[in-house]
Short mmCIF file of C-alpha atoms in Angstrom, two decimals:
data_model
loop_
_atom_site.label_atom_id
_atom_site.label_comp_id
_atom_site.label_asym_id
_atom_site.label_seq_id
_atom_site.Cartn_x
_atom_site.Cartn_y
_atom_site.Cartn_z
CA MET K 1 63.03 9.25 -30.55
CA PHE K 2 61.16 5.99 -30.84
CA GLY K 3 62.17 5.03 -27.30
CA THR K 4 60.82 8.30 -25.91
CA VAL K 5 57.46 7.79 -27.59
CA VAL K 6 57.17 4.26 -26.18
CA LEU K 7 58.17 5.53 -22.75
CA LEU K 8 55.58 8.31 -22.92
CA ILE K 9 52.86 5.87 -23.94
CA VAL K 10 53.76 3.49 -21.09
CA VAL K 11 53.73 6.35 -18.60
CA ALA K 12 50.36 7.57 -19.89
CA VAL K 13 48.85 4.07 -19.63
CA VAL K 14 50.17 3.61 -16.10
CA ILE K 15 48.85 7.00 -14.99
CA GLY K 16 45.50 6.27 -16.60
CA TRP K 17 45.27 2.95 -14.79
CA VAL K 18 46.26 4.49 -11.44
CA ILE K 19 43.55 7.14 -11.79
CA SER K 20 40.85 4.62 -12.66
CA ALA K 21 41.94 2.18 -9.93
CA TYR K 22 41.97 4.99 -7.39
CA ASN K 23 38.48 6.07 -8.38
CA LYS K 24 37.20 2.52 -8.29
CA LEU K 25 38.51 2.01 -4.77
CA ILE K 26 37.01 5.31 -3.61
CA ALA K 27 33.66 4.28 -5.12
CA LEU K 28 33.77 0.90 -3.35
CA LYS K 29 34.66 2.62 -0.10
CA GLY K 30 31.66 4.92 -0.53
CA GLN K 31 29.38 1.96 -1.23
CA THR K 32 30.63 0.13 1.85
CA GLU K 33 30.10 3.19 4.04
CA ASN K 34 26.66 3.63 2.55
CA ALA K 35 25.72 0.02 3.30
CA TRP K 36 27.02 0.49 6.81
CA LYS K 37 24.89 3.59 7.27
CA GLN K 38 21.80 1.55 6.40
CA ILE K 39 22.57 -0.87 9.23
CA ASP K 40 23.35 2.04 11.53
CA VAL K 41 20.00 3.73 10.89
CA GLN K 42 18.09 0.52 11.57
CA LEU K 43 20.01 -0.21 14.75
CA LYS K 44 19.26 3.30 16.04
CA ARG K 45 15.60 2.70 15.30
CA ARG K 46 15.74 -0.56 17.18
CA HIS K 47 17.44 1.03 20.18
CA ASP K 48 14.85 3.81 20.25
CA LEU K 49 11.95 1.37 20.17
CA ILE K 50 13.07 -0.74 23.11
CA PRO K 51 12.55 1.83 25.91
CA ASN K 52 9.00 2.35 24.62
CA LEU K 53 8.32 -1.36 24.73
CA VAL K 54 9.77 -1.70 28.21
CA GLU K 55 7.70 1.27 29.38
CA SER K 56 4.50 -0.26 27.97
CA VAL K 57 4.95 -3.67 29.56
CA LYS K 58 6.51 -2.54 32.86
CA GLY K 59 3.28 -2.01 34.73
CA ALA K 60 1.82 -5.41 33.92
CA MET K 61 5.01 -7.34 34.55
CA GLU K 62 6.02 -6.52 38.09
CA PHE K 63 7.20 -10.07 38.65
CA GLU K 64 9.41 -10.22 35.59
CA LYS K 65 11.84 -7.49 36.60
CA GLU K 66 14.92 -9.54 35.70
CA THR K 67 13.86 -10.08 32.14
CA LEU K 68 13.18 -6.37 31.68
CA GLU K 69 16.46 -5.40 33.29
CA ALA K 70 18.35 -7.81 31.03
CA VAL K 71 16.78 -6.17 27.99
CA ILE K 72 17.60 -2.66 29.20
CA GLU K 73 21.15 -3.61 30.02
CA ALA K 74 21.73 -5.32 26.70
CA ARG K 75 20.24 -2.33 24.91
CA ASN K 76 22.44 0.19 26.74
CA GLN K 77 25.53 -1.87 26.03
CA ALA K 78 24.63 -2.05 22.33
CA VAL K 79 24.07 1.73 22.23
CA ASN K 80 27.52 2.33 23.76
CA ILE K 81 29.26 0.02 21.32
CA GLN K 82 27.37 1.40 18.34
CA ALA K 83 28.64 4.92 19.10
CA GLY K 84 32.24 3.82 18.47
CA ALA K 85 31.67 1.18 15.78
CA MET K 86 33.00 1.80 12.26
CA PRO K 87 33.40 -0.49 9.28
CA THR K 88 37.14 -0.51 10.00
CA GLY K 89 36.73 -1.56 13.61
CA GLY K 90 34.15 -2.64 16.13
CA VAL K 91 31.73 -4.31 13.69
CA GLN K 92 32.09 -7.76 15.19
CA GLN K 93 31.82 -6.40 18.72
CA LEU K 94 28.61 -4.62 17.74
CA ALA K 95 27.29 -7.75 16.04
CA ALA K 96 27.86 -9.66 19.26
CA ALA K 97 26.13 -6.97 21.35
CA GLU K 98 23.15 -6.94 18.98
CA ALA K 99 22.92 -10.72 19.11
CA ALA K 100 22.85 -10.53 22.92
CA LEU K 101 20.11 -7.91 22.70
CA SER K 102 18.14 -10.15 20.32
CA SER K 103 18.21 -13.07 22.72
CA ALA K 104 17.20 -10.84 25.67
CA LEU K 105 14.33 -9.52 23.56
CA SER K 106 13.17 -12.96 22.55
CA ARG K 107 13.03 -13.96 26.23
CA LEU K 108 10.92 -10.86 26.87
CA ASN K 109 8.62 -11.81 24.00
CA VAL K 110 8.09 -15.23 25.49
CA VAL K 111 7.04 -13.57 28.75
CA VAL K 112 4.77 -11.08 26.98
CA GLU K 113 2.97 -13.97 25.31
CA ARG K 114 1.83 -15.02 28.77
CA TYR K 115 -0.10 -11.77 29.12
CA PRO K 116 -2.70 -11.82 26.35
CA ASP K 117 -4.42 -8.68 27.72
CA LEU K 118 -1.20 -6.75 27.39
CA LYS K 119 -0.99 -7.39 23.65
CA ALA K 120 -4.64 -6.67 23.09
CA THR K 121 -5.19 -3.49 25.06
CA THR K 122 -1.95 -1.54 24.70
CA ASN K 123 0.31 -0.71 21.83
CA VAL K 124 2.59 -3.61 22.75
CA GLY K 125 1.55 -5.61 19.68
CA GLN K 126 2.36 -2.66 17.48
CA LEU K 127 5.75 -2.14 19.13
CA GLN K 128 6.55 -5.83 18.71
CA GLU K 129 5.71 -5.60 15.01
CA GLU K 130 7.99 -2.57 14.66
CA LEU K 131 10.79 -4.43 16.41
CA THR K 132 10.33 -7.50 14.21
CA SER K 133 10.43 -5.35 11.14
CA THR K 134 13.52 -3.51 12.34
CA GLU K 135 15.29 -6.78 13.02
CA ASN K 136 14.43 -7.99 9.51
CA ARG K 137 15.75 -4.75 8.06
CA VAL K 138 19.00 -5.13 9.96
CA SER K 139 19.47 -8.64 8.64
CA PHE K 140 18.70 -7.63 5.02
CA ALA K 141 20.95 -4.57 5.29
CA ARG K 142 23.63 -6.86 6.70
CA GLN K 143 23.57 -8.99 3.55
CA LEU K 144 24.16 -5.92 1.42
CA TYR K 145 26.90 -4.66 3.73
CA ASN K 146 28.73 -7.98 3.78
CA ASP K 147 28.56 -8.29 -0.01
CA THR K 148 29.93 -4.81 -0.70
CA ALA K 149 32.51 -5.07 2.10
CA THR K 150 33.80 -8.38 0.72
CA THR K 151 34.21 -6.91 -2.77
CA TYR K 152 36.00 -3.89 -1.30
CA ASN K 153 38.33 -6.04 0.83
CA ILE K 154 39.28 -8.36 -2.00
CA LYS K 155 39.89 -5.53 -4.46
CA GLN K 156 42.19 -3.51 -2.23
CA GLN K 157 44.37 -6.49 -1.37
CA GLN K 158 44.79 -7.79 -4.91
CA PHE K 159 47.92 -7.01 -6.90
CA PRO K 160 48.31 -4.45 -8.44
CA TRP K 161 45.38 -2.74 -6.74
CA ASN K 162 47.17 -2.91 -3.40
CA LEU K 163 49.74 -0.41 -4.72
CA VAL K 164 47.00 2.20 -5.01
CA ALA K 165 45.21 1.21 -1.80
CA GLY K 166 47.43 3.37 0.41
CA MET K 167 46.84 6.39 -1.80
CA ALA K 168 43.06 5.89 -1.64
CA LYS K 169 43.31 5.38 2.15
CA ALA K 170 41.61 2.03 1.72
CA GLU K 171 41.55 -0.16 4.80
CA VAL K 172 40.26 -3.66 5.25
CA VAL K 173 36.79 -3.52 6.81
CA GLU K 174 35.19 -6.00 9.17
CA LEU K 175 32.27 -8.12 8.11
CA TRP K 176 29.11 -8.37 10.18
CA GLU K 177 29.44 -11.97 11.14
CA ILE K 178 27.13 -13.99 13.29
CA THR K 179 28.88 -14.93 16.49
CA ASP K 180 25.92 -16.45 18.25
CA GLU K 181 25.59 -20.17 17.61
CA SER K 182 21.83 -20.17 18.01
CA GLU K 183 21.49 -17.52 15.31
CA ARG K 184 23.67 -19.52 12.94
CA ALA K 185 21.25 -22.44 13.06
CA VAL K 186 18.64 -22.56 10.32
CA PRO K 187 15.62 -20.64 11.59
CA LYS K 188 12.45 -22.63 11.97
CA VAL K 189 9.59 -21.18 10.02
CA ASP K 190 6.42 -21.14 12.02
CA LEU K 191 3.70 -20.64 9.45
CA SER K 192 0.84 -21.24 11.83
CA MET K 193 1.60 -17.93 13.54
CA LYS K 194 -0.70 -15.08 12.57
CA MET G 1 20.17 -14.68 -9.25
CA SER G 2 23.73 -13.81 -10.14
CA ASP G 3 24.49 -10.41 -11.62
CA SER G 4 25.04 -11.63 -15.17
CA ASN G 5 21.72 -13.49 -15.05
CA LEU G 6 20.02 -10.35 -13.82
CA PHE G 7 21.49 -8.14 -16.53
CA GLU G 8 20.58 -10.74 -19.13
CA GLN G 9 17.02 -10.79 -17.89
CA GLN G 10 16.82 -6.98 -17.83
CA ALA G 11 18.26 -6.76 -21.33
CA SER G 12 15.86 -9.42 -22.58
CA ASN G 13 12.94 -7.46 -21.13
CA ARG G 14 14.14 -4.28 -22.79
CA ARG G 15 14.46 -6.11 -26.10
CA ARG G 16 11.02 -7.66 -25.80
CA SER G 17 9.47 -4.30 -24.90
CA ALA G 18 11.00 -2.79 -28.03
CA ILE G 19 9.78 -5.70 -30.16
CA LEU G 20 6.33 -5.44 -28.63
CA VAL G 21 6.05 -1.75 -29.49
CA ALA G 22 7.41 -2.40 -32.99
CA VAL G 23 4.89 -5.18 -33.61
CA PHE G 24 2.11 -3.01 -32.27
CA LEU G 25 3.07 -0.16 -34.60
CA ALA G 26 3.49 -2.56 -37.54
CA PHE G 27 0.06 -3.99 -36.91
CA PHE G 28 -1.57 -0.57 -37.04
CA ALA G 29 0.49 0.35 -40.08
CA TRP G 30 -0.78 -2.80 -41.84
CA ILE G 31 -4.36 -2.07 -40.85
CA GLY G 32 -4.01 1.52 -42.08
CA PHE G 33 -1.93 1.07 -45.22
CA GLY G 34 -3.73 -2.18 -46.07
CA GLY G 35 -6.98 -0.26 -45.97
CA ASP G 36 -5.40 2.39 -48.17
CA LEU G 37 -4.29 -0.22 -50.68
CA ILE G 38 -7.72 -1.80 -50.84
CA PHE G 39 -9.32 1.58 -51.27
CA TYR G 40 -6.73 2.53 -53.87
CA LEU G 41 -7.35 -0.61 -55.91
CA GLN G 42 -11.08 -0.03 -55.63
CA THR G 43 -10.92 3.52 -56.91
CA THR G 44 -8.11 3.19 -59.43
CA SER G 45 -10.57 2.55 -62.25
CA GLU G 46 -12.55 5.69 -61.52
CA PRO G 47 -12.10 8.20 -64.34
CA SER G 48 -9.79 10.99 -63.26
CA GLY G 49 -11.50 14.27 -62.53
CA THR G 50 -15.01 12.93 -62.01
CA GLY G 51 -14.60 10.26 -59.26
CA TYR G 52 -12.46 10.13 -56.12
CA ARG G 53 -9.18 8.29 -56.47
CA HIS G 54 -7.53 7.25 -53.24
CA VAL G 55 -3.88 8.02 -53.92
CA PHE G 56 -2.45 9.40 -50.72
CA PRO G 57 -2.35 6.81 -47.84
CA TRP G 58 -4.24 8.89 -45.29
CA PHE G 59 -5.49 5.88 -43.33
CA GLY G 60 -2.04 4.37 -42.94
CA ILE G 61 -0.44 7.55 -41.72
CA ALA G 62 -3.30 8.29 -39.34
CA ALA G 63 -3.38 4.73 -37.94
CA THR G 64 0.37 4.68 -37.39
CA LEU G 65 0.32 8.05 -35.67
CA ILE G 66 -2.58 6.99 -33.46
CA ALA G 67 -0.76 3.76 -32.56
CA ALA G 68 2.41 5.68 -31.70
CA GLY G 69 0.34 8.00 -29.53
CA MET G 70 -1.29 5.05 -27.77
CA ALA G 71 2.06 3.33 -27.16
CA TRP G 72 3.46 6.56 -25.76
CA TYR G 73 0.39 7.04 -23.58
CA SER G 74 0.60 3.44 -22.33
CA TRP G 75 4.21 4.00 -21.41
CA ARG G 76 3.55 7.22 -19.54
CA LYS G 77 0.18 6.50 -17.94
CA GLY G 78 -0.05 2.69 -18.08
CA PRO G 79 0.73 2.03 -14.39
CA LYS G 80 -1.78 4.62 -13.16
CA GLU G 81 -4.43 3.33 -15.57
CA ILE G 82 -3.96 -0.22 -14.34
CA LEU G 83 -4.19 0.81 -10.70
CA TRP G 84 -7.21 2.92 -11.47
CA ALA G 85 -8.88 0.03 -13.30
CA THR G 86 -8.55 -2.23 -10.26
CA GLY G 87 -9.92 0.47 -7.95
CA ALA G 88 -6.78 0.45 -5.81
CA TRP G 89 -6.10 3.15 -3.23
CA GLU G 90 -2.68 4.25 -2.09
CA LEU G 91 -1.70 3.32 1.44
CA ILE G 92 0.05 6.36 2.90
CA GLU G 93 -0.99 6.43 6.55
CA PRO G 94 -1.43 2.84 7.77
CA SER G 95 -4.06 2.66 10.48
CA LYS G 96 -4.90 -1.03 10.89
CA PRO G 97 -2.30 -3.50 12.25
CA GLU G 98 -2.23 -5.49 9.00
CA GLU G 99 -1.62 -2.31 7.01
CA MET G 100 1.34 -1.50 9.24
CA VAL G 101 2.75 -4.97 8.67
CA TYR G 102 2.25 -4.50 4.92
CA VAL G 103 4.14 -1.19 4.85
CA ASN G 104 6.88 -2.71 7.00
CA VAL G 105 7.41 -5.76 4.81
CA VAL G 106 7.55 -3.58 1.67
CA GLU G 107 10.26 -1.48 3.32
CA GLU G 108 12.13 -4.61 4.39
CA MET G 109 12.02 -5.97 0.88
CA ALA G 110 13.18 -2.64 -0.54
CA ILE G 111 16.31 -3.06 1.59
CA ALA G 112 16.74 -6.72 0.64
CA SER G 113 16.38 -6.05 -3.09
CA GLY G 114 18.35 -2.80 -3.07
CA LEU G 115 15.48 -1.02 -4.83
CA PRO G 116 13.90 2.29 -3.89
CA ARG G 117 10.70 1.87 -1.88
CA PRO G 118 7.78 1.50 -4.30
CA SER G 119 4.44 3.16 -3.65
CA ILE G 120 2.09 0.89 -1.76
CA TRP G 121 -1.49 0.21 -2.89
CA VAL G 122 -4.43 -1.79 -1.61
CA VAL G 123 -7.10 -3.27 -3.89
CA PRO G 124 -10.50 -3.49 -2.19
CA ASP G 125 -11.19 -7.14 -2.95
CA LYS G 126 -11.71 -10.10 -0.65
CA ASP G 127 -9.81 -12.55 -2.85
CA PRO G 128 -6.08 -12.78 -2.03
CA ASN G 129 -3.91 -11.60 -4.91
CA ALA G 130 -1.10 -9.16 -5.64
CA PHE G 131 0.56 -7.41 -8.55
CA ALA G 132 3.25 -4.88 -9.36
CA THR G 133 3.34 -2.28 -12.08
CA GLY G 134 5.47 0.63 -13.23
CA THR G 135 7.79 1.54 -16.06
CA GLU G 136 10.72 2.72 -13.93
CA GLU G 137 12.42 1.16 -10.90
CA LYS G 138 12.17 4.41 -8.98
CA SER G 139 8.48 4.94 -9.60
CA ALA G 140 7.16 1.38 -9.28
CA HIS G 141 3.95 0.34 -7.54
CA VAL G 142 3.11 -2.72 -5.48
CA ALA G 143 -0.54 -3.57 -4.92
CA VAL G 144 -2.18 -6.30 -2.84
CA THR G 145 -5.82 -7.07 -2.17
CA GLU G 146 -7.44 -6.62 1.23
CA GLY G 147 -8.06 -10.36 1.22
CA LEU G 148 -4.34 -11.00 0.99
CA LEU G 149 -3.65 -8.81 4.01
CA THR G 150 -6.19 -10.66 6.13
CA THR G 151 -5.47 -14.25 5.06
CA LEU G 152 -1.67 -14.39 5.03
CA ASN G 153 0.63 -14.28 8.03
CA ARG G 154 3.65 -11.98 8.20
CA ASP G 155 6.17 -14.35 6.59
CA GLU G 156 3.79 -15.22 3.76
CA LEU G 157 2.98 -11.58 3.08
CA GLN G 158 6.68 -10.81 3.03
CA ALA G 159 7.21 -13.60 0.51
CA VAL G 160 4.46 -12.30 -1.78
CA VAL G 161 5.82 -8.75 -1.62
CA ALA G 162 9.30 -10.16 -2.35
CA HIS G 163 7.86 -11.86 -5.46
CA GLU G 164 6.47 -8.54 -6.66
CA MET G 165 9.72 -6.71 -5.90
CA ALA G 166 11.52 -9.41 -7.90
CA HIS G 167 9.33 -8.52 -10.90
CA ILE G 168 10.30 -4.88 -10.45
CA ARG G 169 14.02 -5.62 -10.15
CA ASN G 170 14.04 -7.98 -13.15
CA HIS G 171 12.29 -5.20 -15.14
CA ASP G 172 9.38 -7.56 -15.83
CA VAL G 173 6.87 -4.90 -14.83
CA LYS G 174 7.97 -2.61 -17.67
CA LEU G 175 7.13 -5.19 -20.29
CA MET G 176 4.05 -6.48 -18.52
CA THR G 177 2.58 -3.03 -17.97
CA LEU G 178 3.15 -2.10 -21.59
CA LEU G 179 1.61 -5.36 -22.67
CA ALA G 180 -1.43 -4.88 -20.45
CA ALA G 181 -2.04 -1.42 -21.87
CA LEU G 182 -1.53 -2.41 -25.51
CA VAL G 183 -3.54 -5.61 -25.22
CA GLY G 184 -6.32 -3.52 -23.75
CA VAL G 185 -6.29 -1.21 -26.75
CA LEU G 186 -6.35 -4.11 -29.21
CA ALA G 187 -9.20 -5.79 -27.38
CA LEU G 188 -11.25 -2.60 -27.66
CA ILE G 189 -10.56 -2.29 -31.38
CA ALA G 190 -11.40 -5.93 -32.05
CA GLU G 191 -14.65 -5.59 -30.16
CA GLY G 192 -15.49 -2.55 -32.28
CA THR G 193 -14.69 -4.45 -35.47
CA TRP G 194 -16.92 -7.35 -34.48
CA ARG G 195 -19.75 -4.91 -34.01
CA VAL G 196 -19.17 -3.32 -37.41
CA LEU G 197 -19.07 -6.74 -39.06
CA TRP G 198 -22.24 -7.77 -37.29
CA PHE G 199 -24.34 -4.67 -37.84
CA GLY G 200 -22.60 -2.98 -40.76
CA GLY G 201 -22.17 -6.08 -42.97
CA GLY G 202 -24.76 -5.04 -45.52
CA ARG G 203 -23.30 -1.63 -46.10
CA ARG G 204 -19.78 -2.97 -46.65
CA GLY G 205 -21.12 -5.60 -49.04
CA ARG G 206 -22.64 -2.93 -51.23
CA ALA G 207 -19.38 -0.99 -51.35
CA GLY G 208 -17.52 -4.15 -52.44
CA GLY G 209 -20.07 -4.79 -55.17
CA GLY G 210 -19.62 -1.26 -56.48
CA GLY G 211 -15.87 -1.81 -56.80
CA GLY G 212 -16.36 -5.06 -58.70
CA GLY G 213 -18.80 -3.36 -61.02
CA GLY G 214 -16.17 -1.01 -62.42
CA LYS G 215 -15.38 -3.12 -65.46
CA LYS G 216 -12.49 -1.17 -66.97
CA GLY G 217 -9.25 -2.64 -65.62
CA GLY G 218 -10.96 -3.58 -62.39
CA GLY G 219 -11.11 -7.23 -63.43
CA GLY G 220 -7.46 -7.90 -62.58
CA ALA G 221 -7.60 -6.15 -59.24
CA ALA G 222 -10.79 -7.72 -57.91
CA PRO G 223 -9.35 -11.03 -56.62
CA LEU G 224 -6.42 -9.17 -55.10
CA VAL G 225 -8.83 -6.80 -53.39
CA ALA G 226 -10.82 -9.72 -52.05
CA ILE G 227 -7.74 -11.48 -50.68
CA LEU G 228 -6.47 -8.29 -49.13
CA LEU G 229 -9.86 -7.59 -47.59
CA VAL G 230 -10.08 -11.06 -46.08
CA LEU G 231 -6.54 -10.85 -44.70
CA TRP G 232 -7.29 -7.42 -43.34
CA VAL G 233 -10.41 -8.46 -41.48
CA ILE G 234 -8.80 -11.67 -40.22
CA SER G 235 -5.86 -9.81 -38.78
CA ILE G 236 -8.12 -7.43 -36.90
CA ILE G 237 -10.07 -10.33 -35.43
CA LEU G 238 -7.03 -12.41 -34.58
CA ALA G 239 -4.97 -9.56 -33.10
CA PRO G 240 -6.37 -9.73 -29.58
CA ILE G 241 -6.07 -13.51 -29.46
CA VAL G 242 -2.47 -13.44 -30.64
CA SER G 243 -1.62 -10.62 -28.29
CA ARG G 244 -3.19 -12.52 -25.40
CA LEU G 245 -1.14 -15.61 -26.22
CA LEU G 246 1.88 -13.33 -26.32
CA ALA G 247 0.98 -11.99 -22.88
CA LEU G 248 0.72 -15.52 -21.55
CA ALA G 249 4.01 -16.69 -22.97
CA VAL G 250 5.68 -13.62 -21.59
CA SER G 251 4.38 -14.02 -18.07
CA ARG G 252 4.74 -17.73 -17.33
CA LYS G 253 8.52 -18.00 -17.52
CA ARG G 254 8.82 -14.88 -15.45
CA GLU G 255 6.82 -16.33 -12.57
CA PHE G 256 9.35 -19.10 -11.92
CA LEU G 257 12.16 -16.61 -12.05
CA ALA G 258 10.39 -14.18 -9.73
CA ASP G 259 9.67 -17.02 -7.27
CA ALA G 260 13.37 -17.91 -7.21
CA THR G 261 14.43 -14.28 -6.79
CA ALA G 262 11.87 -13.80 -4.02
CA ALA G 263 13.36 -16.77 -2.20
CA GLN G 264 16.76 -15.12 -2.46
CA PHE G 265 15.38 -11.88 -1.00
CA THR G 266 13.57 -13.40 1.97
CA ARG G 267 15.86 -16.44 2.46
CA ASN G 268 12.62 -18.26 3.13
CA PRO G 269 11.24 -20.23 0.15
CA ALA G 270 8.88 -22.22 2.38
CA ALA G 271 6.89 -19.07 3.21
CA LEU G 272 6.23 -18.33 -0.48
CA ALA G 273 5.19 -21.93 -1.08
CA SER G 274 2.74 -21.68 1.79
CA ALA G 275 1.45 -18.29 0.59
CA LEU G 276 0.82 -19.63 -2.92
CA ARG G 277 -1.06 -22.52 -1.45
CA THR G 278 -3.26 -20.26 0.63
CA ILE G 279 -3.94 -18.02 -2.36
CA GLU G 280 -4.77 -21.02 -4.53
CA ASP G 281 -7.08 -22.57 -1.95
CA VAL G 282 -9.39 -19.56 -2.09
CA VAL G 283 -11.43 -20.44 -5.14
CA ALA G 284 -13.20 -17.13 -5.69
CA PRO G 285 -11.92 -15.10 -8.62
CA THR G 286 -10.51 -11.64 -7.99
CA LYS G 287 -13.35 -9.51 -9.29
CA SER G 288 -11.54 -6.19 -9.46
CA ILE G 289 -8.88 -7.51 -11.79
CA LYS G 290 -9.87 -7.68 -15.41
CA ARG G 291 -8.72 -10.01 -18.13
CA GLY G 292 -6.20 -7.59 -19.63
CA THR G 293 -4.19 -7.28 -16.43
CA ALA G 294 -4.35 -10.93 -15.38
CA HIS G 295 -0.74 -11.64 -16.32
CA LEU G 296 0.48 -9.02 -13.83
CA CYS G 297 -0.82 -10.90 -10.81
CA ILE G 298 0.94 -13.41 -8.58
CA ALA G 299 -1.85 -15.95 -9.14
CA ASP G 300 -4.38 -16.15 -11.95
CA PRO G 301 -7.07 -13.71 -10.80
CA LEU G 302 -9.77 -15.20 -12.99
CA GLY G 303 -9.92 -18.34 -10.91
CA ARG G 304 -9.48 -20.53 -13.95
CA ARG G 305 -8.79 -24.06 -12.98
CA LEU G 306 -6.11 -24.33 -15.65
CA THR G 307 -3.43 -23.56 -13.12
CA HIS G 308 -4.05 -26.99 -11.62
CA LYS G 309 -3.31 -28.82 -14.79
CA GLN G 310 -0.31 -29.45 -16.92
CA GLY G 311 -0.27 -30.12 -20.63
CA VAL G 312 -0.72 -28.37 -23.94
CA ILE G 313 -3.93 -26.47 -23.21
CA ALA G 314 -2.71 -25.23 -19.83
CA ASN G 315 0.62 -24.32 -21.40
CA LEU G 316 -1.05 -22.31 -24.11
CA PHE G 317 -3.83 -20.54 -22.23
CA GLY G 318 -2.86 -20.37 -18.56
CA THR G 319 -1.43 -16.98 -17.60
CA HIS G 320 0.50 -18.68 -14.86
CA PRO G 321 2.50 -21.87 -14.56
CA PRO G 322 0.72 -24.71 -12.76
CA MET G 323 0.62 -23.84 -9.07
CA GLY G 324 1.72 -27.36 -8.14
CA VAL G 325 4.94 -26.94 -10.11
CA ARG G 326 5.69 -23.57 -8.55
CA ILE G 327 5.08 -24.86 -5.04
CA ALA G 328 7.15 -27.98 -5.69
CA ARG G 329 10.09 -25.88 -6.88
CA LEU G 330 9.90 -23.66 -3.82
CA LYS G 331 9.69 -26.64 -1.51
CA ALA G 332 12.74 -28.14 -3.20
CA MET G 333 14.54 -24.86 -2.54
CA ALA G 334 13.48 -24.94 1.11
CA TYR G 335 14.77 -28.48 1.38
CA ALA G 336 18.11 -27.56 -0.16
CA GLN G 337 18.33 -24.60 2.19
CA GLU G 338 17.75 -26.82 5.18
CA LYS G 339 20.39 -29.29 4.03
CA THR G 340 23.12 -26.99 2.77
CA GLY G 341 22.33 -23.67 4.41
CA SER G 342 22.15 -21.82 1.10
CA ILE G 343 19.35 -21.39 -1.41
CA PRO G 344 20.02 -22.74 -4.91
CA GLU G 345 19.51 -20.18 -7.66
CA GLU G 346 17.34 -22.47 -9.68
CA ILE G 347 15.74 -25.85 -9.30
#
């Protein structure tokens, strides 16, 4: 009699733990996907802005075709990779593509600086501001994504959580890591810039 | 800031808000019931039936109810009242380039801090300054002056907005908004009392004399009445001063914390240091921001030179920690970031 009661209690505790662990993992998965969506939205915004920028500067920059083409190519590549990227695969590939796009864009910005009229008379300045802001948003959203993804990854691999991980269909997700060496370096703050 | 630090800070702000409201109510209860007691002792010698005897504490109950109403009103309408008092307008459709940058950096910082996007306001004032208000995270407000938008560059503006978002996330704005509203009420009452004392002194003197004249049994109560009366008047006069000191003590510690949190949000402590410097270098006081809301701002809006000094007086009366100390801490953070690649939580 006593043995049965103990057994029942143990079974109840185990079931209770499994339910709560399962729910916790599902919640973490949701948070990770949510954080990913934030990055996704900002990247889409970035990709939509670039054709506008290229269109606005094209006329004035006949001689800089290569720079423009590099930007367009990098952008198209990033769009292709983004379509298939998920937290469980393709994150690092996308991070690399976006880094390539960033460096192509910064080369374009250097060129645009040589055309002061361009910035003053058209909406190029405005587009550049939007792009800067979008890039900042991506990097802040990335912090959030990496933090939640790390928590999720650690939790699902720890014992005894890993026993429930299969049931919750939890998979290890990729972090958005910086592959570009130049981006890893501490950014210089130029405070003289207006 | 680590999570446990954050929760501690939020809990401490909740606790302080509760204490603040309790003290506010207690103060009004003392003013009301104290008045009742004085009146009761004055009239206790009146013969029953013919004269008025003050038995039921009408004043106390009324004062406490009014105070509760004011606290409730401050909680519900405080943020709007503060914005209204500074003459701020809400930025919904940005038209100028700097307004677009402003909206963008607020949205960036909303992502970095994980908060919902606050409503964005502009104060028509040439002096650079900024503040945040609101009693809930999801209905918070960030306001900057026009001067701030024109004098700071993008990184600096981002740093200032990050500082304000840090106040919202740490739940500082709740306490500070409540404090601003309640301090405002007390200041009004104290001003009124001064006037009464100044112009109505004679009348009150006569009433006191009448009480003392009641010889039957009034002899024992008279000194007590006098002491009570003095205490009563003193507490009305001192209330705004004490509450202002309270406001100062509450805001100074928070500024350091908000600076550190802002550095975590932007990953760029140097920009905030530079922004503070620019704000400080403009000597003109922010005219649209009144005394009662000074502790909400990123820099002392009254242009008092106390923020340059350290020491007892500056510690007691400055709404903000010395600017030099704040900038030094941020620069130390920037240095650590450059050396180690990560920003220390506190210096």
